[in-house]
Amino acid sequence: MLRDATVFEDEHLPREIVGRNSQMNEVTDALAPVEDGVRAENCFLFGPSGAGKTTVARAAVRELRREVLDVPTAYVNCWKDYTRSSVLERAANTLADAAVPKNAPARELIDTLQDGLDSPGVVILDEVDQLQDADVLYDLHSVPGLAWICIANREVDLLARLDERVHSRISVGYRVQFDRYTVDTVTEILDRRTAQGLEPGAVERGTLERIAELVDGDARQAITALRVAARKSEREGLSTIPPRLVDDAVLDAEAEVRRKTISKLNDHQRVLYECVEEHGPLIQKALYDRYQRAHPDPITLRALRKNHLPKLEHYNLIETERGGEGKTYRLASRTG
Ligand SMILES: Nc1ncnc2c1ncn2[C@@H]1O[C@H](COP(=O)(O)OP(=O)(O)O)[C@@H](O)[C@H]1O
Ligand SMILES: [Mg+2]
């Protein structure tokens, strides 16, 4: 039944981007100056998980590289590389194609970038609200010719991290909003994936629609569910995915996406999550008490609220409710 399982992987960049024409146009417009040898416009992409932000950013860069061969480009996931030096290091490594010494100071990394970048370049900073210190956006902007595409869930969370200095010195030409996909668009995304990844006739359109209805506009959940359903059917020796498998496949897919997300959490986020998992629902003060006891090097509640707690919500790991005693945190009943 599965012909090519790689097309269901999260990193797979689809040939065609479905239903995101206006977002694609905005990002390619932002990058267009590079075609004339000029620095691109910086842009921000915002929206919920599974809405196609990373895909659109990568597809826009792919398009640019078709126009201008050898544009220096880099992709940095700030969830993994969240310090100033690791972002600069990765950017210097990729864009300037320079082997930078371990633990080089930021200034040296910026110089390396400046020296090594001989034509306009683009860096995608994904999950940028995970940065410890958003000043690195300014560092990168200070490199002549370099522009960035920053991706975050919500504009407010990102802006809260940018201080005035960064604000006033960087112009952001484009702010592109991604809303949850409609059921029709998710169905269409699944249909294209099916054509590439499954044997012909392996699934009926109605089954894809059913998956799309259950995932709340999240293409990642939908694609994972389709793969899970195909595997389940394969194990049963079937050549078509029966509709009865869909609901279970969606639940399994949610659990799988959740597991992957948990494995990406930093230590503050992980401890918070584990406190809620073990002791929730918890009011904010109780959660903070538990976190302080469980974490070897706790940060302030303010710092947690600014970044880590919202991230757990955006990734649908925990839910909050506002009551008389303030916010209450509990495990999310479903991902979505
Ligand atoms: N418009 C689209 N067309 C085709 N596939 C898409 C589209 N949007 C998202 N996907 C697929 O859905 C998954 C999640 O998309 P992604 O861009 O990673 O979402 P986000 O970065 O917003 O969380 C990926 O596997 C991606 O290939
Ligand atoms: Mg993404």
Tab-separated table of C-alpha atoms and ligand atoms in Angstrom:
chain	number	residue	atom	x	y	z
A	1	MET	CA	0.000	0.000	0.000
A	2	LEU	CA	2.803	2.447	0.872
A	3	ARG	CA	4.809	3.242	-2.203
A	4	ASP	CA	7.058	5.964	-0.835
A	5	ALA	CA	6.943	6.523	2.920
A	6	THR	CA	9.318	9.512	2.752
A	7	VAL	CA	6.577	11.769	1.378
A	8	PHE	CA	4.826	11.457	4.754
A	9	GLU	CA	7.829	12.690	6.693
A	10	ASP	CA	7.628	16.117	8.250
A	11	GLU	CA	10.731	17.353	6.418
A	12	HIS	CA	9.345	16.410	3.007
A	13	LEU	CA	8.981	19.568	0.934
A	14	PRO	CA	6.035	19.021	-1.424
A	15	ARG	CA	6.384	19.878	-5.105
A	16	GLU	CA	3.196	21.919	-5.009
A	17	ILE	CA	2.015	24.104	-2.165
A	18	VAL	CA	-1.755	23.833	-1.883
A	19	GLY	CA	-3.977	26.751	-0.914
A	20	ARG	CA	-1.279	29.160	0.174
A	21	ASN	CA	-0.994	31.353	-2.904
A	22	SER	CA	-1.262	34.681	-1.144
A	23	GLN	CA	1.320	33.690	1.490
A	24	MET	CA	3.644	32.309	-1.176
A	25	ASN	CA	3.282	35.525	-3.177
A	26	GLU	CA	4.108	37.685	-0.200
A	27	VAL	CA	7.209	35.736	0.714
A	28	THR	CA	8.457	35.539	-2.875
A	29	ASP	CA	7.865	39.306	-3.194
A	30	ALA	CA	9.946	39.825	-0.071
A	31	LEU	CA	12.757	37.770	-1.596
A	32	ALA	CA	12.498	39.239	-5.109
A	33	PRO	CA	15.156	41.980	-4.643
A	34	VAL	CA	17.771	39.209	-4.520
A	35	GLU	CA	17.117	38.663	-8.228
A	36	ASP	CA	18.550	42.152	-8.803
A	37	GLY	CA	21.487	41.527	-6.522
A	38	VAL	CA	19.926	43.500	-3.664
A	39	ARG	CA	19.133	42.498	-0.083
A	40	ALA	CA	15.687	40.922	0.392
A	41	GLU	CA	13.067	42.349	2.745
A	42	ASN	CA	12.902	40.784	6.175
A	43	CYS	CA	9.662	39.002	6.842
A	44	PHE	CA	7.729	37.461	9.701
A	45	LEU	CA	5.443	34.461	9.276
A	46	PHE	CA	2.878	33.763	11.992
A	47	GLY	CA	0.288	31.083	12.573
A	48	PRO	CA	-0.629	27.901	14.427
A	49	SER	CA	1.161	24.597	14.245
A	50	GLY	CA	0.600	22.628	11.047
A	51	ALA	CA	-0.514	25.662	9.043
A	52	GLY	CA	2.280	25.422	6.491
A	53	LYS	CA	4.647	28.166	7.699
A	54	THR	CA	7.886	26.192	7.437
A	55	THR	CA	6.764	24.703	4.150
A	56	VAL	CA	5.974	28.088	2.589
A	57	ALA	CA	9.280	29.584	3.764
A	58	ARG	CA	11.267	26.679	2.338
A	59	ALA	CA	9.253	26.631	-0.890
A	60	ALA	CA	9.792	30.365	-1.411
A	61	VAL	CA	13.526	29.911	-0.955
A	62	ARG	CA	13.425	26.965	-3.358
A	63	GLU	CA	11.729	29.189	-5.937
A	64	LEU	CA	14.308	31.894	-5.464
A	65	ARG	CA	17.088	29.407	-6.002
A	66	ARG	CA	15.517	28.443	-9.300
A	67	GLU	CA	15.772	32.080	-10.402
A	68	VAL	CA	19.150	32.840	-8.935
A	69	LEU	CA	21.424	29.840	-8.726
A	70	ASP	CA	23.600	29.620	-5.667
A	71	VAL	CA	21.824	32.178	-3.499
A	72	PRO	CA	23.375	31.605	-0.102
A	73	THR	CA	20.588	30.305	2.134
A	74	ALA	CA	20.443	28.762	5.572
A	75	TYR	CA	17.788	27.184	7.743
A	76	VAL	CA	18.077	27.502	11.511
A	77	ASN	CA	15.598	25.955	13.901
A	78	CYS	CA	15.797	28.137	16.991
A	79	TRP	CA	14.138	25.499	19.112
A	80	LYS	CA	17.369	23.538	18.720
A	81	ASP	CA	19.772	26.456	18.260
A	82	TYR	CA	18.419	28.948	20.764
A	83	THR	CA	21.511	30.850	21.835
A	84	ARG	CA	22.995	33.805	20.019
A	85	SER	CA	26.229	31.974	19.342
A	86	SER	CA	24.669	28.762	18.063
A	87	VAL	CA	22.441	30.686	15.633
A	88	LEU	CA	25.403	32.713	14.374
A	89	GLU	CA	27.548	29.616	14.177
A	90	ARG	CA	25.022	27.745	12.089
A	91	ALA	CA	24.451	30.752	9.847
A	92	ALA	CA	28.194	31.290	9.365
A	93	ASN	CA	28.760	27.627	8.647
A	94	THR	CA	26.079	27.468	6.005
A	95	LEU	CA	26.033	30.944	4.464
A	96	ALA	CA	29.701	31.796	4.537
A	97	ASP	CA	30.709	28.208	4.025
A	98	ALA	CA	33.366	28.747	6.629
A	99	ALA	CA	34.529	26.345	9.267
A	100	VAL	CA	34.208	28.456	12.396
A	101	PRO	CA	36.181	27.564	15.494
A	102	LYS	CA	34.167	26.137	18.392
A	103	ASN	CA	33.075	28.758	20.920
A	104	ALA	CA	34.101	31.639	18.725
A	105	PRO	CA	32.851	34.964	20.128
A	106	ALA	CA	29.769	36.485	18.497
A	107	ARG	CA	31.729	39.368	16.989
A	108	GLU	CA	34.033	36.963	15.217
A	109	LEU	CA	31.114	34.954	13.870
A	110	ILE	CA	29.485	38.104	12.522
A	111	ASP	CA	32.773	39.079	10.865
A	112	THR	CA	33.031	35.630	9.333
A	113	LEU	CA	29.534	36.063	7.941
A	114	GLN	CA	30.344	39.498	6.586
A	115	ASP	CA	33.535	38.343	4.912
A	116	GLY	CA	32.097	35.143	3.559
A	117	LEU	CA	28.837	36.420	2.133
A	118	ASP	CA	29.598	37.849	-1.282
A	119	SER	CA	26.045	38.106	-2.632
A	120	PRO	CA	22.619	38.678	-1.030
A	121	GLY	CA	21.572	35.766	1.173
A	122	VAL	CA	18.544	34.566	3.115
A	123	VAL	CA	18.302	32.815	6.437
A	124	ILE	CA	15.129	31.128	7.679
A	125	LEU	CA	14.830	31.366	11.459
A	126	ASP	CA	12.171	28.847	12.394
A	127	GLU	CA	10.497	28.757	15.842
A	128	VAL	CA	12.129	32.118	16.431
A	129	ASP	CA	10.141	32.740	19.607
A	130	GLN	CA	12.411	30.116	21.201
A	131	LEU	CA	15.458	32.376	21.024
A	132	GLN	CA	17.040	33.136	24.340
A	133	ASP	CA	18.075	36.534	23.106
A	134	ALA	CA	16.309	38.077	20.141
A	135	ASP	CA	19.181	40.507	19.557
A	136	VAL	CA	20.613	37.954	17.180
A	137	LEU	CA	17.999	39.170	14.686
A	138	TYR	CA	19.840	42.448	14.741
A	139	ASP	CA	23.236	40.735	14.480
A	140	LEU	CA	22.108	39.008	11.311
A	141	HIS	CA	20.527	42.166	9.957
A	142	SER	CA	23.826	43.981	10.461
A	143	VAL	CA	25.436	41.729	7.865
A	144	PRO	CA	25.210	43.555	4.521
A	145	GLY	CA	23.063	41.694	2.012
A	146	LEU	CA	21.565	39.299	4.526
A	147	ALA	CA	17.807	39.122	5.165
A	148	TRP	CA	15.769	36.748	7.297
A	149	ILE	CA	12.431	34.998	7.287
A	150	CYS	CA	11.336	34.617	10.900
A	151	ILE	CA	8.670	32.077	11.848
A	152	ALA	CA	6.673	32.086	15.099
A	153	ASN	CA	3.245	31.103	16.345
A	154	ARG	CA	2.050	34.500	17.447
A	155	GLU	CA	3.273	37.984	16.752
A	156	VAL	CA	2.826	39.153	20.361
A	157	ASP	CA	5.085	36.415	21.714
A	158	LEU	CA	7.812	37.403	19.341
A	159	LEU	CA	7.454	41.137	19.777
A	160	ALA	CA	7.632	40.697	23.544
A	161	ARG	CA	11.118	39.336	23.013
A	162	LEU	CA	12.412	42.109	20.798
A	163	ASP	CA	13.690	45.081	22.666
A	164	GLU	CA	13.436	48.649	21.416
A	165	ARG	CA	16.928	48.606	19.994
A	166	VAL	CA	16.087	45.750	17.686
A	167	HIS	CA	12.684	47.217	16.888
A	168	SER	CA	13.912	50.597	15.866
A	169	ARG	CA	16.820	49.374	13.773
A	170	ILE	CA	15.198	46.640	11.766
A	171	SER	CA	12.548	47.220	9.205
A	172	VAL	CA	10.283	44.279	8.674
A	173	GLY	CA	8.764	44.565	5.230
A	174	TYR	CA	6.304	41.709	5.404
A	175	ARG	CA	4.122	40.181	8.083
A	176	VAL	CA	2.379	37.124	6.738
A	177	GLN	CA	-0.459	35.479	8.640
A	178	PHE	CA	-1.336	31.778	8.326
A	179	ASP	CA	-4.719	30.624	9.527
A	180	ARG	CA	-5.767	27.053	10.122
A	181	TYR	CA	-6.482	25.183	6.913
A	182	THR	CA	-10.046	24.497	5.874
A	183	VAL	CA	-11.277	20.909	5.599
A	184	ASP	CA	-11.214	21.251	1.800
A	185	THR	CA	-7.601	22.344	1.712
A	186	VAL	CA	-6.464	19.613	4.088
A	187	THR	CA	-8.299	17.083	1.918
A	188	GLU	CA	-6.519	18.427	-1.146
A	189	ILE	CA	-3.115	18.282	0.605
A	190	LEU	CA	-3.832	14.660	1.562
A	191	ASP	CA	-4.951	13.849	-1.963
A	192	ARG	CA	-1.636	15.060	-3.446
A	193	ARG	CA	0.346	13.193	-0.820
A	194	THR	CA	-1.647	10.044	-1.547
A	195	ALA	CA	-0.824	10.255	-5.226
A	196	GLN	CA	2.871	10.319	-4.426
A	197	GLY	CA	3.102	8.050	-1.433
A	198	LEU	CA	0.439	5.343	-1.803
A	199	GLU	CA	-0.413	2.776	-4.419
A	200	PRO	CA	-3.186	3.876	-6.803
A	201	GLY	CA	-6.653	3.245	-5.377
A	202	ALA	CA	-5.345	2.874	-1.831
A	203	VAL	CA	-7.752	5.419	-0.385
A	204	GLU	CA	-11.043	7.004	-1.299
A	205	ARG	CA	-11.588	10.730	-1.271
A	206	GLY	CA	-14.292	10.356	1.388
A	207	THR	CA	-11.772	8.776	3.740
A	208	LEU	CA	-9.390	11.688	3.241
A	209	GLU	CA	-12.245	14.088	3.963
A	210	ARG	CA	-12.985	12.237	7.174
A	211	ILE	CA	-9.346	12.622	8.289
A	212	ALA	CA	-9.428	16.303	7.335
A	213	GLU	CA	-12.568	16.843	9.420
A	214	LEU	CA	-10.876	15.448	12.511
A	215	VAL	CA	-7.600	17.379	12.563
A	216	ASP	CA	-8.767	20.932	13.145
A	217	GLY	CA	-6.934	22.415	10.172
A	218	ASP	CA	-3.547	20.949	11.092
A	219	ALA	CA	-1.852	19.490	8.009
A	220	ARG	CA	0.867	17.777	10.068
A	221	GLN	CA	-1.709	15.796	12.056
A	222	ALA	CA	-3.556	14.933	8.877
A	223	ILE	CA	-0.521	13.628	7.007
A	224	THR	CA	0.618	11.632	10.030
A	225	ALA	CA	-2.868	10.135	10.388
A	226	LEU	CA	-2.887	9.128	6.732
A	227	ARG	CA	0.432	7.327	7.114
A	228	VAL	CA	-0.736	5.599	10.299
A	229	ALA	CA	-3.954	4.470	8.599
A	230	ALA	CA	-2.019	3.146	5.600
A	231	ARG	CA	0.300	1.151	7.858
A	232	LYS	CA	-2.594	-0.275	9.860
A	233	SER	CA	-4.336	-1.347	6.674
A	234	GLU	CA	-1.148	-2.863	5.342
A	235	ARG	CA	-0.791	-4.915	8.511
A	236	GLU	CA	-4.315	-6.202	8.025
A	237	GLY	CA	-3.388	-7.261	4.510
A	238	LEU	CA	-5.757	-4.747	2.889
A	239	SER	CA	-5.115	-2.840	-0.304
A	240	THR	CA	-7.520	0.006	0.529
A	241	ILE	CA	-7.757	2.037	3.754
A	242	PRO	CA	-11.174	1.221	5.279
A	243	PRO	CA	-13.020	4.200	6.796
A	244	ARG	CA	-13.380	2.344	10.118
A	245	LEU	CA	-9.624	2.774	10.744
A	246	VAL	CA	-9.666	6.551	10.466
A	247	ASP	CA	-10.696	7.591	13.974
A	248	ASP	CA	-8.047	5.417	15.607
A	249	ALA	CA	-5.415	6.548	13.142
A	250	VAL	CA	-6.136	10.186	13.993
A	251	LEU	CA	-5.774	9.458	17.713
A	252	ASP	CA	-2.523	7.574	17.138
A	253	ALA	CA	-1.252	10.404	14.970
A	254	GLU	CA	-2.007	12.921	17.703
A	255	ALA	CA	-0.055	10.825	20.176
A	256	GLU	CA	2.841	10.524	17.760
A	257	VAL	CA	2.986	14.249	17.032
A	258	ARG	CA	2.752	14.910	20.765
A	259	ARG	CA	5.644	12.547	21.512
A	260	LYS	CA	7.803	14.216	18.893
A	261	THR	CA	6.977	17.650	20.247
A	262	ILE	CA	7.805	16.604	23.801
A	263	SER	CA	11.165	15.325	22.649
A	264	LYS	CA	11.965	18.825	21.328
A	265	LEU	CA	11.181	20.647	24.590
A	266	ASN	CA	13.997	22.436	26.385
A	267	ASP	CA	14.577	21.573	30.044
A	268	HIS	CA	12.343	24.367	31.428
A	269	GLN	CA	9.494	23.371	29.153
A	270	ARG	CA	9.971	19.700	29.905
A	271	VAL	CA	9.884	20.215	33.678
A	272	LEU	CA	6.755	22.371	33.360
A	273	TYR	CA	5.109	19.752	31.197
A	274	GLU	CA	6.011	16.952	33.593
A	275	CYS	CA	4.669	18.924	36.572
A	276	VAL	CA	1.338	19.396	34.816
A	277	GLU	CA	1.320	15.795	33.649
A	278	GLU	CA	1.911	14.460	37.119
A	279	HIS	CA	0.055	16.943	39.282
A	280	GLY	CA	-2.310	18.912	37.026
A	281	PRO	CA	-4.597	20.701	36.883
A	282	LEU	CA	-2.512	23.311	38.684
A	283	ILE	CA	-2.991	27.001	39.269
A	284	GLN	CA	-0.076	29.129	38.159
A	285	LYS	CA	1.438	29.576	41.603
A	286	ALA	CA	1.268	25.869	42.371
A	287	LEU	CA	2.787	25.037	39.020
A	288	TYR	CA	5.611	27.478	39.622
A	289	ASP	CA	6.262	26.002	43.097
A	290	ARG	CA	6.501	22.522	41.628
A	291	TYR	CA	8.710	23.731	38.790
A	292	GLN	CA	11.093	25.490	41.205
A	293	ARG	CA	11.481	22.322	43.221
A	294	ALA	CA	11.972	20.122	40.175
A	295	HIS	CA	14.352	22.268	38.119
A	296	PRO	CA	18.014	22.503	39.158
A	297	ASP	CA	18.363	26.035	37.855
A	298	PRO	CA	14.899	27.606	37.785
A	299	ILE	CA	14.178	30.900	36.009
A	300	THR	CA	11.552	33.453	37.060
A	301	LEU	CA	7.837	32.969	36.606
A	302	ARG	CA	7.863	36.048	34.431
A	303	ALA	CA	10.428	34.458	32.115
A	304	LEU	CA	8.385	31.258	31.950
A	305	ARG	CA	5.232	33.180	31.145
A	306	LYS	CA	6.921	35.210	28.478
A	307	ASN	CA	8.001	32.276	26.463
A	308	HIS	CA	7.898	28.721	27.685
A	309	LEU	CA	4.325	28.455	28.919
A	310	PRO	CA	2.817	29.911	25.723
A	311	LYS	CA	4.921	27.497	23.663
A	312	LEU	CA	3.459	24.513	25.504
A	313	GLU	CA	0.031	25.862	24.654
A	314	HIS	CA	0.801	26.506	21.001
A	315	TYR	CA	1.994	22.968	20.628
A	316	ASN	CA	-1.202	21.740	22.212
A	317	LEU	CA	0.570	20.008	25.050
A	318	ILE	CA	-1.184	21.918	27.813
A	319	GLU	CA	-4.408	23.880	28.041
A	320	THR	CA	-5.242	26.824	30.250
A	321	GLU	CA	-8.434	28.030	31.775
A	322	ARG	CA	-9.066	31.317	33.484
A	323	GLY	CA	-10.796	31.116	36.841
A	324	GLY	CA	-11.128	32.930	40.147
A	325	GLU	CA	-7.599	31.970	41.154
A	326	GLY	CA	-6.066	33.004	37.845
A	327	LYS	CA	-4.936	30.623	35.155
A	328	THR	CA	-5.184	26.872	35.603
A	329	TYR	CA	-2.928	24.554	33.613
A	330	ARG	CA	-3.923	21.065	32.574
A	331	LEU	CA	-2.815	18.520	30.002
A	332	ALA	CA	-4.418	19.160	26.638
A	333	SER	CA	-7.195	16.700	25.964
A	334	ARG	CA	-6.177	16.483	22.346
A	335	THR	CA	-3.605	17.961	20.043
A	336	GLY	CA	-4.944	19.908	17.174
B	1	LIG	N1	0.037	24.063	1.574
B	1	LIG	C1	0.576	22.863	1.742
B	1	LIG	N2	0.683	22.014	0.695
B	1	LIG	C2	1.212	20.798	0.870
B	1	LIG	N3	1.662	20.314	2.034
B	1	LIG	C3	1.571	21.109	3.118
B	1	LIG	C4	1.036	22.413	3.020
B	1	LIG	N4	1.063	22.990	4.233
B	1	LIG	C5	1.591	22.087	5.069
B	1	LIG	N5	1.912	20.952	4.420
B	1	LIG	C6	2.504	19.760	5.027
B	1	LIG	O1	2.027	19.696	6.368
B	1	LIG	C7	3.081	19.443	7.295
B	1	LIG	C8	3.185	20.579	8.278
B	1	LIG	O2	3.491	21.772	7.605
B	1	LIG	P1	4.530	22.822	8.212
B	1	LIG	O3	4.889	23.775	7.132
B	1	LIG	O4	5.656	22.094	8.849
B	1	LIG	O5	3.628	23.542	9.296
B	1	LIG	P2	4.058	24.631	10.392
B	1	LIG	O6	5.478	25.023	10.114
B	1	LIG	O7	3.093	25.771	10.202
B	1	LIG	O8	3.868	23.947	11.710
B	1	LIG	C9	4.330	19.236	6.457
B	1	LIG	O9	4.525	17.863	6.283
B	1	LIG	C10	4.003	19.895	5.129
B	1	LIG	O10	4.645	19.211	4.074
B	2	MG	MG	7.129	24.729	11.344
